[in-house]
Tab-separated table of C-alpha atoms in Angstrom:
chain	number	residue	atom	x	y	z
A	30	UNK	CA	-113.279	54.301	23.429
A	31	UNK	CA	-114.354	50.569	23.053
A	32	UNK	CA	-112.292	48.673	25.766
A	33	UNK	CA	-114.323	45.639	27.332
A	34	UNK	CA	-114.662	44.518	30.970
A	35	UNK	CA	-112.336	41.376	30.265
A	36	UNK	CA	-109.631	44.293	29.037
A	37	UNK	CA	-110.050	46.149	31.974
A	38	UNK	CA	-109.179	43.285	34.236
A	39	UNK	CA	-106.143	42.197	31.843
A	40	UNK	CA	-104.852	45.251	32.351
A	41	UNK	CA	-105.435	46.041	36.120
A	42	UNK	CA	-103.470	42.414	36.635
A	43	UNK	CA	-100.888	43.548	34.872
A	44	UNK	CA	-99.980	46.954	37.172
A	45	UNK	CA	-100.337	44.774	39.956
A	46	UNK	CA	-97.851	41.886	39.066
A	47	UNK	CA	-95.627	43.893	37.063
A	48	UNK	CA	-95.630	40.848	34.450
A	49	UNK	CA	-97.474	39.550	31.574
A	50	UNK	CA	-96.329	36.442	32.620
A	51	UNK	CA	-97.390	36.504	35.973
A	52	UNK	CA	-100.837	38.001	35.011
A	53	UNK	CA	-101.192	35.252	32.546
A	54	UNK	CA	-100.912	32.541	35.007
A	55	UNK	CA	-103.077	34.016	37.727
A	56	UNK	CA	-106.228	34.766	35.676
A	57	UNK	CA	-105.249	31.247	33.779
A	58	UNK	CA	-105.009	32.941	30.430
A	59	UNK	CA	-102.156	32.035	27.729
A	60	UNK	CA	-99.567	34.582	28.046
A	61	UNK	CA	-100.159	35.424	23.970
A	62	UNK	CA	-103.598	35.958	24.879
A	63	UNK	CA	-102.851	38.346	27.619
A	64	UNK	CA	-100.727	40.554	25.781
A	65	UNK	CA	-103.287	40.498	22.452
A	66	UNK	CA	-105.779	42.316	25.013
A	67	UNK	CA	-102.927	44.781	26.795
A	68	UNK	CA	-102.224	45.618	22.985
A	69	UNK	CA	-105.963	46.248	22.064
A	70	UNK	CA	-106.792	48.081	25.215
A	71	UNK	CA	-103.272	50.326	24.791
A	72	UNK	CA	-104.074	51.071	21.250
A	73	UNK	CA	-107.538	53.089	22.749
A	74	UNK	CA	-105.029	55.787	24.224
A	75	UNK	CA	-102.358	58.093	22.751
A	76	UNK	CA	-100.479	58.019	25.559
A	77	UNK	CA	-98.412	54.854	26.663
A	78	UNK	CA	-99.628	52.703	29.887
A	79	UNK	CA	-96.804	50.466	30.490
A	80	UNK	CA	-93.157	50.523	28.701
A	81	UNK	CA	-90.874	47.883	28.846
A	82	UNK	CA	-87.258	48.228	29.910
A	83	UNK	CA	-84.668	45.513	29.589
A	84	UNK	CA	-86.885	42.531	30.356
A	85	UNK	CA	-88.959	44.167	33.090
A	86	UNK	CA	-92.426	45.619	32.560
A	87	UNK	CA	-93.143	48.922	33.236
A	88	UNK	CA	-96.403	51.328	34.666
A	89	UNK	CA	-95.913	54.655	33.430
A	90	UNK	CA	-97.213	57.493	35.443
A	91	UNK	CA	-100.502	57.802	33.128
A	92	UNK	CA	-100.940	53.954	33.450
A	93	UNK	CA	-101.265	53.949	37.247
A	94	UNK	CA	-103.668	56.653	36.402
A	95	UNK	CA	-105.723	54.557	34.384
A	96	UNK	CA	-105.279	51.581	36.738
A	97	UNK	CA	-106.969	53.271	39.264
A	98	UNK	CA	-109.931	54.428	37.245
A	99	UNK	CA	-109.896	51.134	36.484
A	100	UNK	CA	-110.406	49.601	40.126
A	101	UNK	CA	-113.002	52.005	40.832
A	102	UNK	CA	-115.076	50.772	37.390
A	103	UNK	CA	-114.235	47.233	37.848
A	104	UNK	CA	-115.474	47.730	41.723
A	105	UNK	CA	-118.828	49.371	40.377
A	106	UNK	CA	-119.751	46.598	38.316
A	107	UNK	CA	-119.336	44.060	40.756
A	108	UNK	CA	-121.780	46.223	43.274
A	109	UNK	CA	-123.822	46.391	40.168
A	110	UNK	CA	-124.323	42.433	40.148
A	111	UNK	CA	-123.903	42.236	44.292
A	112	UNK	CA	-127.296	44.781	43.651
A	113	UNK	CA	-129.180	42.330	41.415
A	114	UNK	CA	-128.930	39.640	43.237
A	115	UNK	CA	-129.942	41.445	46.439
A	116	UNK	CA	-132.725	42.872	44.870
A	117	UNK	CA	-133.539	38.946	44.116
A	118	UNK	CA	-133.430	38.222	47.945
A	119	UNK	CA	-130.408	36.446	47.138
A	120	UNK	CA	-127.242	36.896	49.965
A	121	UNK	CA	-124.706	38.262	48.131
A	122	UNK	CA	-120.638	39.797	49.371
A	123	UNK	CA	-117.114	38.858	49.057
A	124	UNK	CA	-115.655	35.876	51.250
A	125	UNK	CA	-112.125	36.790	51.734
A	126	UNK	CA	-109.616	33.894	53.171
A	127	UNK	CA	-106.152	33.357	53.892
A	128	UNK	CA	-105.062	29.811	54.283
A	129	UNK	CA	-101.453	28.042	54.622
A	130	UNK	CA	-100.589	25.972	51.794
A	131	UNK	CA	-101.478	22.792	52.974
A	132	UNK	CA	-104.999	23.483	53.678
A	133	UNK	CA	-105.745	23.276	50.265
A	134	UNK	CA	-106.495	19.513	51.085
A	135	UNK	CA	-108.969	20.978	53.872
A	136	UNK	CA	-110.889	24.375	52.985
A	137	UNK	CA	-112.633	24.118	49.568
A	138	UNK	CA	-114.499	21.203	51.586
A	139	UNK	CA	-115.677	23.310	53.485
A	140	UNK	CA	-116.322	26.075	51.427
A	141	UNK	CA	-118.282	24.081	48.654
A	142	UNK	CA	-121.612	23.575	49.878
A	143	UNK	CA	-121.907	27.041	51.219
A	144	UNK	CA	-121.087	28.495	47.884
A	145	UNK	CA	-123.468	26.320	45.861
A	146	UNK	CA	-126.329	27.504	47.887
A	147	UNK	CA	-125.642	31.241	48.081
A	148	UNK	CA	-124.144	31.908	44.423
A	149	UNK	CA	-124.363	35.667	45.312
A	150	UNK	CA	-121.064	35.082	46.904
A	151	UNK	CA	-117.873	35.359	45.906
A	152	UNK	CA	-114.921	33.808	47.009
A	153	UNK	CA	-111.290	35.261	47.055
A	154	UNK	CA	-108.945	32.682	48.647
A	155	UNK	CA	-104.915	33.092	49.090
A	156	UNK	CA	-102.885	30.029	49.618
A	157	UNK	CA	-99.661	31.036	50.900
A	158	UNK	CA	-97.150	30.325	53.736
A	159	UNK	CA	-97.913	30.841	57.524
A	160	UNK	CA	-95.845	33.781	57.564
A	161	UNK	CA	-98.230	36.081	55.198
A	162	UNK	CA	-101.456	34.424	56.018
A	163	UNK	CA	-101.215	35.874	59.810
A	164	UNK	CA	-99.905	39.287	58.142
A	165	UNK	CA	-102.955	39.798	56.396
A	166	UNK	CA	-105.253	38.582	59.314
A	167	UNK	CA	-103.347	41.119	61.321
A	168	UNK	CA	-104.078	43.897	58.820
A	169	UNK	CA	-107.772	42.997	58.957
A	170	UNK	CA	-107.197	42.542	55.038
A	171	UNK	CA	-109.193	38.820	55.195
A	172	UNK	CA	-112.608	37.378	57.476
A	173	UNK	CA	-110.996	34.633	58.360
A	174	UNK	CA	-107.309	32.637	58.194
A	175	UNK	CA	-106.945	29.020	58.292
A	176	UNK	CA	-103.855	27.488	60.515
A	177	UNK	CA	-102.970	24.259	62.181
A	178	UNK	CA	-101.179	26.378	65.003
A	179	UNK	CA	-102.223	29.424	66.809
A	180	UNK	CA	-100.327	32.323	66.610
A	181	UNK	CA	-98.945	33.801	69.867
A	182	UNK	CA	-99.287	37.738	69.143
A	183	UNK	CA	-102.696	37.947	68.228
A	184	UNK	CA	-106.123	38.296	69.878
A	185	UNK	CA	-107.778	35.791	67.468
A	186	UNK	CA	-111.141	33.290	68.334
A	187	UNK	CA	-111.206	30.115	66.154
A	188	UNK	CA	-113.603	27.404	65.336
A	189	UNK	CA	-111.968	23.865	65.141
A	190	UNK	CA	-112.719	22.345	61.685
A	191	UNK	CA	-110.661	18.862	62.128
A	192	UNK	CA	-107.905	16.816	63.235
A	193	UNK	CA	-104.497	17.205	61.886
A	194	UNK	CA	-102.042	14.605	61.842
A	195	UNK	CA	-98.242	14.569	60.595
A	196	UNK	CA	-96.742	11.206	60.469
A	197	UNK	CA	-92.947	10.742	59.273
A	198	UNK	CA	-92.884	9.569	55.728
A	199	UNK	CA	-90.592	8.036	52.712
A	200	UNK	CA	-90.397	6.498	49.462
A	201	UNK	CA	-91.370	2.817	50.291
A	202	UNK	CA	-88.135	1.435	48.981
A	203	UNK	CA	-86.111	3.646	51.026
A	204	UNK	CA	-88.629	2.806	54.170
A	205	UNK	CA	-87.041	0.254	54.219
A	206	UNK	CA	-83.350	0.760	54.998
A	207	UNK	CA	-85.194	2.274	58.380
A	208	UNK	CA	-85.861	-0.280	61.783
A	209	UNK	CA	-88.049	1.545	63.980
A	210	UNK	CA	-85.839	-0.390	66.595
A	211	UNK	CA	-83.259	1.833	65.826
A	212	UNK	CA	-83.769	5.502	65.437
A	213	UNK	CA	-80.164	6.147	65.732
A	214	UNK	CA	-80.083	5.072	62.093
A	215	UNK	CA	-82.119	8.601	61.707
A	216	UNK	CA	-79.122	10.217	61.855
A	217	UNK	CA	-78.294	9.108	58.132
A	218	UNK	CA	-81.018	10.238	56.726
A	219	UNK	CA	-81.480	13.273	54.186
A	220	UNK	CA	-84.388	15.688	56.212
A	221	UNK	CA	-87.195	17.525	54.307
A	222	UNK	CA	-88.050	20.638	55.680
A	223	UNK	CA	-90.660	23.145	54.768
A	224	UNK	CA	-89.990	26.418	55.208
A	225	UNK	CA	-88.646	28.767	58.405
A	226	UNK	CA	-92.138	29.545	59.461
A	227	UNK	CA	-94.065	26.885	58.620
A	228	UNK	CA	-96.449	24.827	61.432
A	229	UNK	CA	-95.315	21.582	59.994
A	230	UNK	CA	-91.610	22.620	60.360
A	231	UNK	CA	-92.370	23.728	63.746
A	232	UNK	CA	-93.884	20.239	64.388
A	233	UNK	CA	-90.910	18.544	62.964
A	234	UNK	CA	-88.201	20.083	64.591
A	235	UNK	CA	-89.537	19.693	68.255
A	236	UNK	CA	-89.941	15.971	67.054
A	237	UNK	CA	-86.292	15.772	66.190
A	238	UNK	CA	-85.317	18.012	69.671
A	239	UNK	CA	-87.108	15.871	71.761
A	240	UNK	CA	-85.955	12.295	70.167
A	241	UNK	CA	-82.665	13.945	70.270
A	242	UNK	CA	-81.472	13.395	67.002
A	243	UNK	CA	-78.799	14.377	64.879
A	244	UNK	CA	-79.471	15.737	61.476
A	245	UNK	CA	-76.419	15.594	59.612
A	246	UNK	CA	-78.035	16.048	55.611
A	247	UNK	CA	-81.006	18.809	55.272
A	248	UNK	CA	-83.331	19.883	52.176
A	249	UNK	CA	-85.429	22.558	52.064
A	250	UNK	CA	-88.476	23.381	50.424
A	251	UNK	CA	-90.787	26.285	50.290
A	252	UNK	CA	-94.255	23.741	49.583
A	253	UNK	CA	-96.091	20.827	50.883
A	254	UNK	CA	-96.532	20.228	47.713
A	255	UNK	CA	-92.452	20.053	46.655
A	256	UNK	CA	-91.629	18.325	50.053
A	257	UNK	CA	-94.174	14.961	48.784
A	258	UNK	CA	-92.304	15.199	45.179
A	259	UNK	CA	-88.879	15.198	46.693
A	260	UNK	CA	-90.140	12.263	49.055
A	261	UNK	CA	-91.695	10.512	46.310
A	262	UNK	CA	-87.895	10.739	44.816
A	263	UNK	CA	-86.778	9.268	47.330
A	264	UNK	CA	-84.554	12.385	48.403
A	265	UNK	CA	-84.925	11.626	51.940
A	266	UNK	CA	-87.611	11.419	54.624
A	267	UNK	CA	-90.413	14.136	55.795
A	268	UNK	CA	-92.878	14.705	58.887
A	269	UNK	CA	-95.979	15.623	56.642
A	270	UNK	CA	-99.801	16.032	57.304
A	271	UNK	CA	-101.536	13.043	56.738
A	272	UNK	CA	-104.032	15.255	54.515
A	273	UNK	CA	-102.239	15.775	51.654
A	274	UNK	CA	-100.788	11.944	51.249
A	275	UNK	CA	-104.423	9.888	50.526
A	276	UNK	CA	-103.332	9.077	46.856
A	277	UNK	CA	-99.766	8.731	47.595
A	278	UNK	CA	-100.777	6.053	50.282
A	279	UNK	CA	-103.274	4.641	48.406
A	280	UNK	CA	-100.979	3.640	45.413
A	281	UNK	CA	-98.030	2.432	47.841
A	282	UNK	CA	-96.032	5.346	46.607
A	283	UNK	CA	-95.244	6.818	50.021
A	284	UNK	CA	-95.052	4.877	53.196
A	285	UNK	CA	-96.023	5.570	56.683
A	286	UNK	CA	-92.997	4.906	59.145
A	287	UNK	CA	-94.082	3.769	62.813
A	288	UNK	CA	-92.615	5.730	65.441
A	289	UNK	CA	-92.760	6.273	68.774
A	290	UNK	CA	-94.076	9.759	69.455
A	291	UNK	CA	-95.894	10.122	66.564
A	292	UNK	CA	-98.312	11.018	64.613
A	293	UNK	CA	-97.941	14.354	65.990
A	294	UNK	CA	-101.947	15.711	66.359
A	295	UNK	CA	-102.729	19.317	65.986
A	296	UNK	CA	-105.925	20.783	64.949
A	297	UNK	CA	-107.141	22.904	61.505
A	298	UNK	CA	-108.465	26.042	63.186
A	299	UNK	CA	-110.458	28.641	61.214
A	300	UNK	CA	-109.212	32.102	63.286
A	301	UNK	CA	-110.119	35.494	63.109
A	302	UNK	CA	-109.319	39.074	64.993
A	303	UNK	CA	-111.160	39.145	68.227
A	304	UNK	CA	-113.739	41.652	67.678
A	305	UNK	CA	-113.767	41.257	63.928
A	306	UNK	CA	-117.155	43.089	62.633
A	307	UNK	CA	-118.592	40.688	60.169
A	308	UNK	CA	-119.789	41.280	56.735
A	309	UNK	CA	-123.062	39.299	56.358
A	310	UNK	CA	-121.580	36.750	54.062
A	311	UNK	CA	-118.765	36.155	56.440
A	312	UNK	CA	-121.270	35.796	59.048
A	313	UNK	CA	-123.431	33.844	57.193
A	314	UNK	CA	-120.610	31.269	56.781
A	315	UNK	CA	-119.498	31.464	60.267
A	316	UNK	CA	-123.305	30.303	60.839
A	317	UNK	CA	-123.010	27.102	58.215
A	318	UNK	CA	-119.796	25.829	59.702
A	319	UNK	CA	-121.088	25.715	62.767
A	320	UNK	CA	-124.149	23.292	61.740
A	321	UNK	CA	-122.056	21.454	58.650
A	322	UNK	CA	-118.556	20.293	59.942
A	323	UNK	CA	-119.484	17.193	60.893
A	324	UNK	CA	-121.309	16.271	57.966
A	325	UNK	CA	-118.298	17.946	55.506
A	326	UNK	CA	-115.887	15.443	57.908
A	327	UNK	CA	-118.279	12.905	57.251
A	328	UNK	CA	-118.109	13.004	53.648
A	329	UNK	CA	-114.467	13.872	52.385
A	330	UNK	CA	-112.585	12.945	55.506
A	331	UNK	CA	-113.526	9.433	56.678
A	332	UNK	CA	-110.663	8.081	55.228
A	333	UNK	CA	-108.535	9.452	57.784
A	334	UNK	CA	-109.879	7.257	60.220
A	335	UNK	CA	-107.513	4.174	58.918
A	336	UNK	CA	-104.485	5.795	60.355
């Protein structure tokens, strides 16, 4: 047998997602590409690893086999390189981290200095809603989760990275139809939501209970990311994080509308399980945030200051 390393990890993304499609996109490969090397690395065995029925992939019984020879290889080569490094002096681990989709806009701040100076590291970072990032924190399958709320059932300790604001937001020309005189004229508008779930949709809909409004029109979307677009559409109106908007405000496209009550101020909280035992690299990060927030704030975040 000739299979190579890349093949190996082709293939092992491919029994997890079920898809060559979806193993494409997460290891950023063409899906042509991805199926050349399931081809080349199926042709080494007599015996078929995956079958395809209808239009849905298939494991077969052997292939799981395989797959799971294949974790254990694909683990020993990475303690292999974790080794060399060691042996260098050189810190070395996995950084596992669960984060809520919009603190994309906050954690690979404060991630990038850290992993510049101890390239021994590696990172493995899900972006996903609130909903599974405090699922794996509760399984103890991550170090550390990031939130802007704190969840209720869980022993967790946290260490504060930075303000978070959520202001209510629209397309400008649309902004315009609103007089902050006159919020019963809310009560027309089309509301963005994120989410059942979500800390922002929390934040919004105790802003709309306590102003007492009536929402007569409401869109849904699973994304910070899809809730800007469909504001930027000029669908309707949103209570975002501030975070995410800096190009959107800096090109006019999306407009800040002054209210009373807001901006609504929470807090981006880096949490773990109370009592969490700490690889060193997760300790040794714990250790830089506590000397480098300020000066990460300092440097990517000073813009928030004009709001």
């Amino acid at each position: 047998m000739n299979y190579t390393l890349n093949q190996l990890n082709i293939f092992l993304k491919i029994t997890e997602l079920k898809s060559i499609t979806k193993a494409a996109e997460a290891l950023y490969l063409t899906q042509p590409a991805v199926s050349i090397q399931l081809k080349n690395f199926q042709d080494q065995f007599e015996i078929p690893l995956t079958e395809v029925i209808g239009r849905q992939l298939y494991v077969t019984p052997f292939g799981q086999e395989i797959a799971e020879a294949t974790k254990r290889i694909l683990a020993e080569v990475e303690m292999m390189k974790h080794k060399g490094l060691a042996f260098k002096g050189q810190l070395t681990g996995r950084l596992n981290i669960a984060i809520v989709s919009t603190g994309k806009y906050v954690m690979p701040y404060f991630l990038s200095t850290f992993l510049k100076q101890h390239s021994g590291i590696d990172l493995v970072m899900d972006v996903t809603n609130r909903y599974q990032v405090l699922e794996s924190l509760e399984k103890n399958e991550i170090d550390f989760a990031l939130v802007s709320v704190l969840p209720d059932n869980l022993k967790v300790e946290k260490i504060s990275l930075m303000e978070n604001k959520l202001f209510l937001v629209g397309n400008p020309e649309l902004a315009k139809t609103i007089s902050k005189e006159e919020n019963e004229l809310f009560e027309n508008l089309s509301w963005i939501y994120r989410e059942e779930g979500s800390a922002t949709r929390q934040s919004m809909e105790r802003f709309i209970a306590n102003k007492k409004i009536q929402v007569n029109k409401k869109i849904q979307l699973t994304s910070n990311e899809a809730v800007k677009q469909a504001v930027l559409a000029g669908l309707g109106f949103s209570i975002m994080p501030l975070i995410g908007l800096k190009n959107e405000l800096n090109d006019r496209e999306i407009a800040i509308i002054p209210v009373k009550g807001l901006p609504i101020k929470t807090s981006w909280n880096l949490i773990w399980l109370k009592g969490k035992k700490f690889s060193p690299a997760a300790l040794a990060y714990l250790e830089f945030l506590k000397s480098n927030i300020e000066a990460v704030i300092n440097t990517n975040y000073k813009w928030l200051e004009n709001y």
